[in-house]
Short mmCIF file of C-alpha atoms in Angstrom, two decimals:
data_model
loop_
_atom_site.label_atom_id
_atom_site.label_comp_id
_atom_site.label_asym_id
_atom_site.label_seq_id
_atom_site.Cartn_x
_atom_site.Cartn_y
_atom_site.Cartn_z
CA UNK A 1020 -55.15 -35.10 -15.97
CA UNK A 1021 -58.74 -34.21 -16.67
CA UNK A 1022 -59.33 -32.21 -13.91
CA UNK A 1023 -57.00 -29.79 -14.70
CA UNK A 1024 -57.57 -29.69 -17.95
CA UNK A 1025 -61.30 -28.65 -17.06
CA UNK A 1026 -59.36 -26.10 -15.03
CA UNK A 1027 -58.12 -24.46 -17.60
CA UNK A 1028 -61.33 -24.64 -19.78
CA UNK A 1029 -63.26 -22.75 -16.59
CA UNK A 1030 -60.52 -20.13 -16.61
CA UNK A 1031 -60.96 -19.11 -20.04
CA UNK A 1032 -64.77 -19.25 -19.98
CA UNK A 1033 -64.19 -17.76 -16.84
CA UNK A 1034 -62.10 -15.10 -18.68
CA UNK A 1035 -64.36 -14.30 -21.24
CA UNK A 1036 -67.70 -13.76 -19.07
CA UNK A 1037 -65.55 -10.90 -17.34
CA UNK A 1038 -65.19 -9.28 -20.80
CA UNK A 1039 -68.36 -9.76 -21.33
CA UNK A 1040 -69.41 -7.66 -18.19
CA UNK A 1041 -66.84 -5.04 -17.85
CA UNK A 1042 -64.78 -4.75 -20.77
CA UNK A 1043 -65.78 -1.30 -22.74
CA UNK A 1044 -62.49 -0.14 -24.56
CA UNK A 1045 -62.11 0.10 -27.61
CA UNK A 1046 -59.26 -1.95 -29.77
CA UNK A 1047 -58.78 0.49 -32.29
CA UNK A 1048 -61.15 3.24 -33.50
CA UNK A 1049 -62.49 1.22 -36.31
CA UNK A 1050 -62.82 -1.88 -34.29
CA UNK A 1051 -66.40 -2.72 -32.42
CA UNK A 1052 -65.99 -2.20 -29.09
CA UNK A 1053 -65.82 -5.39 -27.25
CA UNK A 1054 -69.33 -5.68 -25.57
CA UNK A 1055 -70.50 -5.38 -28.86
CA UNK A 1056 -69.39 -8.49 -29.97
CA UNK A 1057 -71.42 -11.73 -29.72
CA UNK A 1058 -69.17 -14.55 -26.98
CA UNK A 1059 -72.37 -16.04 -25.80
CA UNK A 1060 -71.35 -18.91 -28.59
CA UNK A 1061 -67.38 -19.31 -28.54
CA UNK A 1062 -65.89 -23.00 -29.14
CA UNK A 1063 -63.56 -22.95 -26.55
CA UNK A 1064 -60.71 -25.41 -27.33
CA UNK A 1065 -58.13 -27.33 -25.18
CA UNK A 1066 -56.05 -29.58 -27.01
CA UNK A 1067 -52.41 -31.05 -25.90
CA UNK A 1068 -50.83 -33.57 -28.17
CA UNK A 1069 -47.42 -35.04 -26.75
CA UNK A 1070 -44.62 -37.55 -27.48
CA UNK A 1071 -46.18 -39.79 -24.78
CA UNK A 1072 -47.75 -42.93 -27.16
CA UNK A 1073 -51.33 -43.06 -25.61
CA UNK A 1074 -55.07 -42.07 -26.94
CA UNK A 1075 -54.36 -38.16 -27.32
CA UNK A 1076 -57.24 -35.99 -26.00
CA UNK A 1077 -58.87 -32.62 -26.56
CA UNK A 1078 -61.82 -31.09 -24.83
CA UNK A 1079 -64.44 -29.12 -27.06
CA UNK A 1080 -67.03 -26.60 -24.84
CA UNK A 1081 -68.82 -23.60 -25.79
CA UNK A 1082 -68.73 -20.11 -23.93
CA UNK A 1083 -71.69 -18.27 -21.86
CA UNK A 1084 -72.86 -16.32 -19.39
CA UNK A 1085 -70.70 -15.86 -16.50
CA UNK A 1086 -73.30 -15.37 -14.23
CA UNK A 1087 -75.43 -18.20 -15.10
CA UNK A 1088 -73.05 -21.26 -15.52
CA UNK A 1089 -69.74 -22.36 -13.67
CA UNK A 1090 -69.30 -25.74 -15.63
CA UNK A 1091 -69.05 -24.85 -19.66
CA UNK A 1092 -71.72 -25.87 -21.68
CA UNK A 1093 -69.85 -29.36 -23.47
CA UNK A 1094 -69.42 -29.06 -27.39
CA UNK A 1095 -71.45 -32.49 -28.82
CA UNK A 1096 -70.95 -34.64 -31.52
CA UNK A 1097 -68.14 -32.91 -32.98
CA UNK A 1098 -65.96 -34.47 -35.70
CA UNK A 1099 -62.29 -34.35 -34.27
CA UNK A 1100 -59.07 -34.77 -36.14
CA UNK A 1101 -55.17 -34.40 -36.45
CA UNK A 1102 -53.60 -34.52 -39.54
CA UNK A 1103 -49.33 -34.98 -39.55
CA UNK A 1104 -46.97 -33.11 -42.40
CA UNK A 1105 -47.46 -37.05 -43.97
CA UNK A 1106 -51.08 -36.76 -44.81
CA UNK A 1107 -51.91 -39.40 -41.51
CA UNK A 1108 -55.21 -38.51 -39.90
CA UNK A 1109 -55.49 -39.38 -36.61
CA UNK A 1110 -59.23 -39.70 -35.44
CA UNK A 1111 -60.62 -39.25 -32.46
CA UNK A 1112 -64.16 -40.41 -31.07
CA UNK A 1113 -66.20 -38.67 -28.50
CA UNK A 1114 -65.69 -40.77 -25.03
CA UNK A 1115 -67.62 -38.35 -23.21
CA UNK A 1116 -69.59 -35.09 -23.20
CA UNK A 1117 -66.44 -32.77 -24.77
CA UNK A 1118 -64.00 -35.09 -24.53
CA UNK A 1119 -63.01 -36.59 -27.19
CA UNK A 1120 -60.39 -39.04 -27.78
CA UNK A 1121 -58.28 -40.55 -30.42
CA UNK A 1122 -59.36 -43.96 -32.15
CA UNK A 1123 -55.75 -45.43 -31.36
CA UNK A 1124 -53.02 -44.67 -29.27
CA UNK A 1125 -50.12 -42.02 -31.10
CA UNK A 1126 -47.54 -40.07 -30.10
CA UNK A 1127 -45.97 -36.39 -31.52
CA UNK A 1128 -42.87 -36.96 -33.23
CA UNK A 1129 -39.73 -34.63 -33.67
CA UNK A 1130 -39.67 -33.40 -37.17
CA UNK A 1131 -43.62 -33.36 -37.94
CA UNK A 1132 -45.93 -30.58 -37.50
CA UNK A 1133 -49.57 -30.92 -36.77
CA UNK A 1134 -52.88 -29.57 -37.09
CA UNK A 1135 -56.14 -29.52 -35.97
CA UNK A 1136 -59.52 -30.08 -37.39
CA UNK A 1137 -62.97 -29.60 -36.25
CA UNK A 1138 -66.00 -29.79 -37.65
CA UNK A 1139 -69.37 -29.31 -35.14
CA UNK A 1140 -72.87 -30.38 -35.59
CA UNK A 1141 -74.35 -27.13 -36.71
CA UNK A 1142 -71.76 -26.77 -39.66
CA UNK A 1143 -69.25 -24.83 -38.31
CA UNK A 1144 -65.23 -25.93 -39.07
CA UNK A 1145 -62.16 -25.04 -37.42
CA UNK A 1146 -58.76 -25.39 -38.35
CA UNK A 1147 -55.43 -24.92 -36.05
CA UNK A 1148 -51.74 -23.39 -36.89
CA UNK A 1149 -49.43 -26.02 -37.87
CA UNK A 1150 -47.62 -26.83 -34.72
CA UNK A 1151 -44.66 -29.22 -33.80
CA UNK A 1152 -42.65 -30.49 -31.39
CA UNK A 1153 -40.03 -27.44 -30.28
CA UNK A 1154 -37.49 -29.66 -28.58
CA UNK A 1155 -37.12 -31.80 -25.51
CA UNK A 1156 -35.54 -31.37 -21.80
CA UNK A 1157 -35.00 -34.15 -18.87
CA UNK A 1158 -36.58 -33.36 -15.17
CA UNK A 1159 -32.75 -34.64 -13.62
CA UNK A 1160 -33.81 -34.46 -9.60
CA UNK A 1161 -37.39 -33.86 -8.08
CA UNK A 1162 -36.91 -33.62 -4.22
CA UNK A 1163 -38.70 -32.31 -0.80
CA UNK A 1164 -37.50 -29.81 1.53
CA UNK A 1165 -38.42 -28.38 5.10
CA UNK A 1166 -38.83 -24.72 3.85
CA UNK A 1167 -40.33 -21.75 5.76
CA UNK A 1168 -42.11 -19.75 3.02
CA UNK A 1169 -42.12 -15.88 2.53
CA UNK A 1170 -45.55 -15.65 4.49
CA UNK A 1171 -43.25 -17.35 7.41
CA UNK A 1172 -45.53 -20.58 7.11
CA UNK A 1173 -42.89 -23.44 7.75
CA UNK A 1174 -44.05 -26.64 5.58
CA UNK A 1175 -42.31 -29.05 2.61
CA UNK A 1176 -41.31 -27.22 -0.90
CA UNK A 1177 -41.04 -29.36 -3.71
CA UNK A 1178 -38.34 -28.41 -5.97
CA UNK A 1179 -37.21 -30.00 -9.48
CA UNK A 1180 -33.85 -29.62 -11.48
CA UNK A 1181 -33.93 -30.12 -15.40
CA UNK A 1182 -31.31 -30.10 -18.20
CA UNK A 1183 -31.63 -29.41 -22.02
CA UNK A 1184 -28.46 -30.77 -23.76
CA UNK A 1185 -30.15 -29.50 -26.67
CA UNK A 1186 -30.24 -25.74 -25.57
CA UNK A 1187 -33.81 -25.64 -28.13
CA UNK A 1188 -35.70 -26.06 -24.97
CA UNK A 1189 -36.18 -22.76 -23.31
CA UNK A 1190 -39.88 -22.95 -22.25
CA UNK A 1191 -42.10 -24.84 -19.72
CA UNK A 1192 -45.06 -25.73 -17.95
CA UNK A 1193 -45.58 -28.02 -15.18
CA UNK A 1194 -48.96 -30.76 -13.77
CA UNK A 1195 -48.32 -32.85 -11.18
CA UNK A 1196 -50.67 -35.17 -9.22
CA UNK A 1197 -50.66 -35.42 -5.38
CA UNK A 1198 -51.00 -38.79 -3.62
CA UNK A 1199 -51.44 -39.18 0.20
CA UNK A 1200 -52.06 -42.50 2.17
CA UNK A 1201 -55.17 -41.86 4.46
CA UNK A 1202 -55.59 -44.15 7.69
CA UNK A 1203 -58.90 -44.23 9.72
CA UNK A 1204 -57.71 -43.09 12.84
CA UNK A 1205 -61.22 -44.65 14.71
CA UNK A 1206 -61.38 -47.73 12.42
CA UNK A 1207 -62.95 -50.77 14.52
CA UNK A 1208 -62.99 -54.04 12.91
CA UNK A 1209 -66.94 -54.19 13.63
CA UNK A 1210 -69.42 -51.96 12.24
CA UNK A 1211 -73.39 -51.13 11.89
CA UNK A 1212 -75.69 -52.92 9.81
CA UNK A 1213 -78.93 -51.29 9.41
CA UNK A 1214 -81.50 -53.45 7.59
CA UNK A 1215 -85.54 -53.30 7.62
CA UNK A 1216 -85.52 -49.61 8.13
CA UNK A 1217 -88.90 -47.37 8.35
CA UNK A 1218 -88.32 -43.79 10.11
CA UNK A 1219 -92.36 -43.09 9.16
CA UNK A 1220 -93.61 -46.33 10.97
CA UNK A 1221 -96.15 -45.95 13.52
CA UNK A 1222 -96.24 -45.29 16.66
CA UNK A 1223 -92.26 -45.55 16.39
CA UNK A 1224 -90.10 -46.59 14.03
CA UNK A 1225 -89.17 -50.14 12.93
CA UNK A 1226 -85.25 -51.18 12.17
CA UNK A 1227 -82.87 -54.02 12.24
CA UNK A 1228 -79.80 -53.50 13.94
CA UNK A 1229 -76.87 -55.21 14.35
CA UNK A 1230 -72.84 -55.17 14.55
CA UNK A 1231 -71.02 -57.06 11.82
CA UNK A 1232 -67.88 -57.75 11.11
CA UNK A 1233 -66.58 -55.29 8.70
CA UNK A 1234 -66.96 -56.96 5.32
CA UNK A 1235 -64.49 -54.42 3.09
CA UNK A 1236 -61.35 -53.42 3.68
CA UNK A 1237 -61.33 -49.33 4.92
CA UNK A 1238 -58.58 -48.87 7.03
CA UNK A 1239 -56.10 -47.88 4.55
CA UNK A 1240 -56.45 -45.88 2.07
CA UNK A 1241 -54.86 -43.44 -1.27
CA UNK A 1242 -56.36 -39.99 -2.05
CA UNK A 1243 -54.92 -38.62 -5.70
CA UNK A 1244 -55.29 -34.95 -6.45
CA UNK A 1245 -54.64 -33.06 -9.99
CA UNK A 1246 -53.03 -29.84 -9.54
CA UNK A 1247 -55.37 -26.83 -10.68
CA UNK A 1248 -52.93 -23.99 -11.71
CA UNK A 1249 -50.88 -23.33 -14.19
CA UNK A 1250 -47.29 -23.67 -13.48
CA UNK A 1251 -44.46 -22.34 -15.81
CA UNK A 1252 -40.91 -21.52 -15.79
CA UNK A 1253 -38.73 -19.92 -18.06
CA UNK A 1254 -34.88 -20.16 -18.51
CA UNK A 1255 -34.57 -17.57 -21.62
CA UNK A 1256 -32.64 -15.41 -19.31
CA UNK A 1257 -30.52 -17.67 -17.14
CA UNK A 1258 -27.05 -17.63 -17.22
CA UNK A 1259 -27.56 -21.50 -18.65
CA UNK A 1260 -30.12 -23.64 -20.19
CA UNK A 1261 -31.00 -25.56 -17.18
CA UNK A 1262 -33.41 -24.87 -14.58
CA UNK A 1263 -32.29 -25.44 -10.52
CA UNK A 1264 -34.57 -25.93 -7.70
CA UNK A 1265 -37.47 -24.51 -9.26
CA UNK A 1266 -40.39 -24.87 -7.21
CA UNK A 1267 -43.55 -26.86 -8.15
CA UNK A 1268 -45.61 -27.09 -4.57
CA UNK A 1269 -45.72 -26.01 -1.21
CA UNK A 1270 -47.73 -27.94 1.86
CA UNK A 1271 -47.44 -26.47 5.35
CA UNK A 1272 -46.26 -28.81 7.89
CA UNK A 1273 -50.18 -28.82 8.92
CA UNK A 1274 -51.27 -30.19 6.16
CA UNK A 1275 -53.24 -33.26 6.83
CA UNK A 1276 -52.20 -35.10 3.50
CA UNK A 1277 -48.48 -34.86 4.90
CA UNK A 1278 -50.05 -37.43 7.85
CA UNK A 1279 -48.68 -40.49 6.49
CA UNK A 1280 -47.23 -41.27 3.06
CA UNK A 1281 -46.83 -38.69 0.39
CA UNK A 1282 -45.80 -38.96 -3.35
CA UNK A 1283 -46.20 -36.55 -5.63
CA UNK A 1284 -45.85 -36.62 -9.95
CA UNK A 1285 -44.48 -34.22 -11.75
CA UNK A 1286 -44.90 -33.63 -15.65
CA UNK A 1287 -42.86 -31.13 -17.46
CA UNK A 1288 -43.97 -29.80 -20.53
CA UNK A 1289 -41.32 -28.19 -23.46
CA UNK A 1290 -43.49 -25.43 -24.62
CA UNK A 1291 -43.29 -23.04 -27.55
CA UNK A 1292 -42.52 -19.56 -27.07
CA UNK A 1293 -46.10 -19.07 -28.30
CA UNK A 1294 -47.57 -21.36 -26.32
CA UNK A 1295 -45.68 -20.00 -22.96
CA UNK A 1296 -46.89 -16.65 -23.62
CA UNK A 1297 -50.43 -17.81 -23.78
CA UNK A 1298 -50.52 -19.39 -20.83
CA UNK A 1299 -48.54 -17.20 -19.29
CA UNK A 1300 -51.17 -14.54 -19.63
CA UNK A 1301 -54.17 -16.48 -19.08
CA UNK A 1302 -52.12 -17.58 -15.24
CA UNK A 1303 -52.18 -14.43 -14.75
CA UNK A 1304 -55.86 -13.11 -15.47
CA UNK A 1305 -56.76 -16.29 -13.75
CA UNK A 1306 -54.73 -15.06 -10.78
CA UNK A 1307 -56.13 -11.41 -10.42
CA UNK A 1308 -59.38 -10.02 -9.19
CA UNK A 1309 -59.44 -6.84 -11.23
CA UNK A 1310 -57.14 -6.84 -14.31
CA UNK A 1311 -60.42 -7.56 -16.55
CA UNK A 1312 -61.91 -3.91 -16.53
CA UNK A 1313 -59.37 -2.97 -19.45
CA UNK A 1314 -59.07 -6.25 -21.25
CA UNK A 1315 -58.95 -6.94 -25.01
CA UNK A 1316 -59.39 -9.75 -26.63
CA UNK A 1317 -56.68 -9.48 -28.46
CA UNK A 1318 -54.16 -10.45 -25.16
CA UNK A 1319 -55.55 -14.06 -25.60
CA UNK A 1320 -54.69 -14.77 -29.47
CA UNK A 1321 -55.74 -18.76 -30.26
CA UNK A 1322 -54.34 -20.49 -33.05
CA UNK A 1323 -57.33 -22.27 -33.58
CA UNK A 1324 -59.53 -20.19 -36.35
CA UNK A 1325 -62.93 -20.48 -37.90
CA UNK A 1326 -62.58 -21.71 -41.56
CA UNK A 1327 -64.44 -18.99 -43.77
CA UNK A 1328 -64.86 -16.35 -40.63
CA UNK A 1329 -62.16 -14.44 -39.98
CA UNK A 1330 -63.89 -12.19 -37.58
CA UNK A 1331 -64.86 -14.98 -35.48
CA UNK A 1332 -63.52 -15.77 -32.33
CA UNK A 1333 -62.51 -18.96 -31.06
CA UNK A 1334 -60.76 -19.24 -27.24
CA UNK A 1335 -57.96 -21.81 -26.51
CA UNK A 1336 -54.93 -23.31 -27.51
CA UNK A 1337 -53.56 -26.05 -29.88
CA UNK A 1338 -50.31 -27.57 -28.48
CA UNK A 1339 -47.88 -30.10 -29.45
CA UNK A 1340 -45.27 -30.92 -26.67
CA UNK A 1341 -42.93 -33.30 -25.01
CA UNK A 1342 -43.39 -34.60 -21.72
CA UNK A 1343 -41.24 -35.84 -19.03
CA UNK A 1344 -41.92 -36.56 -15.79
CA UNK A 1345 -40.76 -38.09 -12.22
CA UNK A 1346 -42.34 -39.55 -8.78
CA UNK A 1347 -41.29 -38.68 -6.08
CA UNK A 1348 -42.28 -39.85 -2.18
CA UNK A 1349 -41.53 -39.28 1.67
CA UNK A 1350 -42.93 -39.16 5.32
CA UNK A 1351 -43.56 -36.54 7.32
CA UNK A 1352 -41.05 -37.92 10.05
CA UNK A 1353 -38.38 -38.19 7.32
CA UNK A 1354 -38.22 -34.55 7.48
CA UNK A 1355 -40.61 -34.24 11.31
CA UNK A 1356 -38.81 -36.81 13.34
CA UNK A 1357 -40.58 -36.76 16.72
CA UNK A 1358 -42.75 -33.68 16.16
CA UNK A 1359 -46.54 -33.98 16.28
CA UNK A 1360 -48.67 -35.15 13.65
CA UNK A 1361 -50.68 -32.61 11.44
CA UNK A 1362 -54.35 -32.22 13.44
CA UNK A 1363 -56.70 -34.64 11.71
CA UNK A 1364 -59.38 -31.63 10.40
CA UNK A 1365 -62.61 -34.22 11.06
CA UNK A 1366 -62.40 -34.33 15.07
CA UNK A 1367 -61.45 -37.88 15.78
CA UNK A 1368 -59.85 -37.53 19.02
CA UNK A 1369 -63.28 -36.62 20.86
CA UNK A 1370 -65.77 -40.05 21.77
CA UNK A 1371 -69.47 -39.42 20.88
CA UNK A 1372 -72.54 -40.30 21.50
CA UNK A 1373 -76.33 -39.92 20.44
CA UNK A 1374 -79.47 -41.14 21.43
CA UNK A 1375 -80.19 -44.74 19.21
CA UNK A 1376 -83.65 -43.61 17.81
CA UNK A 1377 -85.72 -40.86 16.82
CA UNK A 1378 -89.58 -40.01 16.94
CA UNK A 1379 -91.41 -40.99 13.94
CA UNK A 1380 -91.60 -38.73 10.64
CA UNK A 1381 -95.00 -39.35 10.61
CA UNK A 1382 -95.89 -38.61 14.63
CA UNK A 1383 -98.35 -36.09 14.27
CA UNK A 1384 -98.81 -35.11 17.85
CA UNK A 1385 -97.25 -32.60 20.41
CA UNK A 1386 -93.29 -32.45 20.86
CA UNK A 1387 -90.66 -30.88 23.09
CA UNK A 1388 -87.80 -29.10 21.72
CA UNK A 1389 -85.07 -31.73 20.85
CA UNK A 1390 -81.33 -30.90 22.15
CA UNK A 1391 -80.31 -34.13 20.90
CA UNK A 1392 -77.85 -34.63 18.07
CA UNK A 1393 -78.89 -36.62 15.02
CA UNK A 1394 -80.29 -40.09 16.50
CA UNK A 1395 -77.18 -43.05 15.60
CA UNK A 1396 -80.04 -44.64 13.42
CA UNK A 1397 -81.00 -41.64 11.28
CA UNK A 1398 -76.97 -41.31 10.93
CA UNK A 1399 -76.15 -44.46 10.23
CA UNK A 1400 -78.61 -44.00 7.33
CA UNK A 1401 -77.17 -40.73 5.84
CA UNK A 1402 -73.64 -42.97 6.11
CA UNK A 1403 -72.20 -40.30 8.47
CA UNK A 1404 -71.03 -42.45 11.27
CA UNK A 1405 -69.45 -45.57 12.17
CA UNK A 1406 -69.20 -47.98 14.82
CA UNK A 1407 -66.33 -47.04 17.63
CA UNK A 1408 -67.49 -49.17 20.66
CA UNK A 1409 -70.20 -49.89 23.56
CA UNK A 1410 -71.14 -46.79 25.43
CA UNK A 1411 -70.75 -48.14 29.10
CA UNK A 1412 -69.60 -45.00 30.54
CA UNK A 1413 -72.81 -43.11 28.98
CA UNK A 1414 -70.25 -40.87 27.29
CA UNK A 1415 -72.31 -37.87 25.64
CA UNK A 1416 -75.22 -35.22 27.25
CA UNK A 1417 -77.25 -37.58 25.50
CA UNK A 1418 -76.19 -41.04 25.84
CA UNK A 1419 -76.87 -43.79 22.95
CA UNK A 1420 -76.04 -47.73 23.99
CA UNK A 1421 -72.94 -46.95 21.57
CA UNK A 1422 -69.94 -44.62 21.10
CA UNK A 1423 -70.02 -43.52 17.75
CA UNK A 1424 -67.07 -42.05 15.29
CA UNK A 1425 -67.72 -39.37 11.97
CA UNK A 1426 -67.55 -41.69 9.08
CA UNK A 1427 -63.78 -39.57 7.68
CA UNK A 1428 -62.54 -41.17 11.04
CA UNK A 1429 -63.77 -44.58 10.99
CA UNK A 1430 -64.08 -45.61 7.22
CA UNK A 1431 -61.42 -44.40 4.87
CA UNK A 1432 -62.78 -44.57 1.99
CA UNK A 1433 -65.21 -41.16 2.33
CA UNK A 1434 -61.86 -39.73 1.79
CA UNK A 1435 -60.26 -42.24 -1.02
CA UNK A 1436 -59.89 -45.25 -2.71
CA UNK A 1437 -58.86 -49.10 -1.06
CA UNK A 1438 -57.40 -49.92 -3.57
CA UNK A 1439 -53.28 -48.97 -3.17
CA UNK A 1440 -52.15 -47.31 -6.38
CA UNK A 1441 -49.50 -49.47 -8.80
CA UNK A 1442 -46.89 -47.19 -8.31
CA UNK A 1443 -47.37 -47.13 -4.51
CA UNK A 1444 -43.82 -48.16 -2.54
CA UNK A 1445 -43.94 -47.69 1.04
#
């Protein structure tokens, strides 16, 4: 789940570049006062190790100015390792700018602690806490239900149920991933092709048209979405170690994505009582518009550390966890029977038109004001529009030989993939 991942990388840098503009307390009256200190360079570090056998991942960046980026500057070139309570080192490769990933698949075993290790190309090295798995807890029912919210909007709750026979499991956070089957609602079996194409050609332009068979399949398709919060639940004050119809998402009943198909994937993550508390906090700062004016760094402590630098600050977290997780899907008439669809948000219902072709970009002369939309040749350049039919009923206040549809309502995959997931069952 890289996206969220990066999600929680932008919060922290996002975090820190509020510090830097508005935090002025003091820690303790012989610390430096927090402006004072230098964040333009923190490694920020997101690393999540798990009993799931696969290549293990963690993201390197480095912080900076709030105001100037929104995507964190990637950390490059890094040397990236775990190392076990056995002596094995795990090594991981760089697979892309701040990602890095590990040489061979491995999984986090009960009993072992780990650590990390990173060295970066300007001679810095880090070093992480020793950290282990803190014990392990089954998701035992993930299910849907026709809710109306506490802001009265009525829509589908997704709840989950888990168990820890173990009682060592008192901590945990949740990821899921969203998918929704999207159908063209305008799809035609025949669309534009548009070869030979020269809007500057003199004295008008000079195209190929023609309508073709449609040569790809983009009828159906499967949209998957990360989710980008963090999600955590506690049961270190229930009556038992269990946790019962906790809930992981909400989707109003006008939701397009509830249209068709839905599934949704939960993961559940046993975390450490550290670990929960870090996250916990950084939710919440992520969450708020004006907690940051009082902030100290100190509410964010990372057990990753500069080797040789104990002033130095480093922003993120080092975790090793189990995982669990279960699919879920339904339809929206399992729970809507003979109620209307959600409204499709890209106007499909209404038939349009536009005149077939435009003035030349290189026509030098006098012009009239144009009320015209977007000619259908110009569009069917950009790859805004599809084919939806012959205009004979010179639909449109300014007619084109053909009816015309917004590409999100004629060709399904501006909004997904073709290609139907593995774990798709409909």
């Amino acid at each position: 789940m890289k996206e969220k991942r990066r999600y929680i990388q932008t919060c922290l840098i996002a975090l820190l570049g509020v510090i830097l503009c508005n935090c002025i307390e003091e820690i303790e009256p012989e610390s430096v006062q927090v402006q004072t200190q230098d964040f333009e360079n923190v490694l920020v570090v997101e690393a999540s190790i798990t009993n799931e056998i696969k290549q293990q991942q963690v993201l390197l960046s480095r912080a900076s100015s709030f105001e100037n980026d929104t995507v964190p500057p990637f950390e490059r070139n890094a040397e990236v390792s775990i190392v076990d309570s056995e002596a094995t080192t795990y090594s991981f490769f760089e697979s892309e700018p701040g990602t890095y990933v590990s040489s061979n698949p491995f999984s986090a075993e009960e009993g072992k602690t780990y650590r990390l290790e990173i060295n970066t190309v300007n001679g810095e090295s880090y070093t992480s806490d020793e950290m282990s798995i803190v014990g392990t807890s089954e998701i035992t029912n993930l299910y849907a239900e026709r809710i109306t919210n506490d802001l009265g909007v009525e829509g589908m709750s997704i709840f989950i149920d888990n168990d820890d026979s173990t009682s060592a499991s008192k901590y945990y956070k949740y990821e899921y991933e969203e998918t929704y089957k999207i159908i063209a609602e305008n799809w035609n079996q025949y669309d534009f092709k548009l070869t030979n194409y020269d809007p500057c050609a003199l004295p008008t332009i000079t195209y190929d048209l023609e309508i073709v068979p449609r040569e790809v399949q983009n009828r159906v398709c499967y949209n998957t979405v990360a989710s980008n919060s963090i999600i955590q639940a506690s049961s270190e004050n229930l009556v038992s170690d269990k946790l019962i119809r906790f809930p992981i998402r909400f989707i109003g009943r006008d939701d397009y994505i509830l249209t068709h198909r839905y599934s949704i994937l939960v993961k559940q993550y046993v975390q450490s009582a550290e670990a929960y508390s870090y996250y916990d906090r950084l939710g919440k700062f992520s969450e708020s518009g004006n907690i940051f004016s009082q902030i100290q760094p100190g509410l964010l402590n990372s057990n990753v550390h500069q080797i040789g630098n104990s002033e130095a600050t480093t922003l993120g977290y080092f975790e090793v966890t189990s995982v669990t997780e279960k699919r879920l899907f339904f339809n929206y008439e399992d729970f809507f029977a003979g109620e209307d669809l959600p409204t499709n948000p890209y106007n499909c219902d209404s038939f349009h038109s536009a005149p077939l072709e435009h003035v030349s970009y290189c026509y030098s002369g006098p012009s009239d004001p144009n009320p015209c939309p977007l000619s259908i040749i110009e569009s069917i350049h950009a790859g805004i529009i599809n084919y939806d039919g012959e205009n004979g009923s010179n639909i449109g206040t300014c007619p084109g030989p053909y009816l015309i549809t917004p590409s999100e309502c004629g060709d399904c995959t501006t909004l997904g993939s073709n290609i139907e997931p593995e774990f798709w069952v409909d």
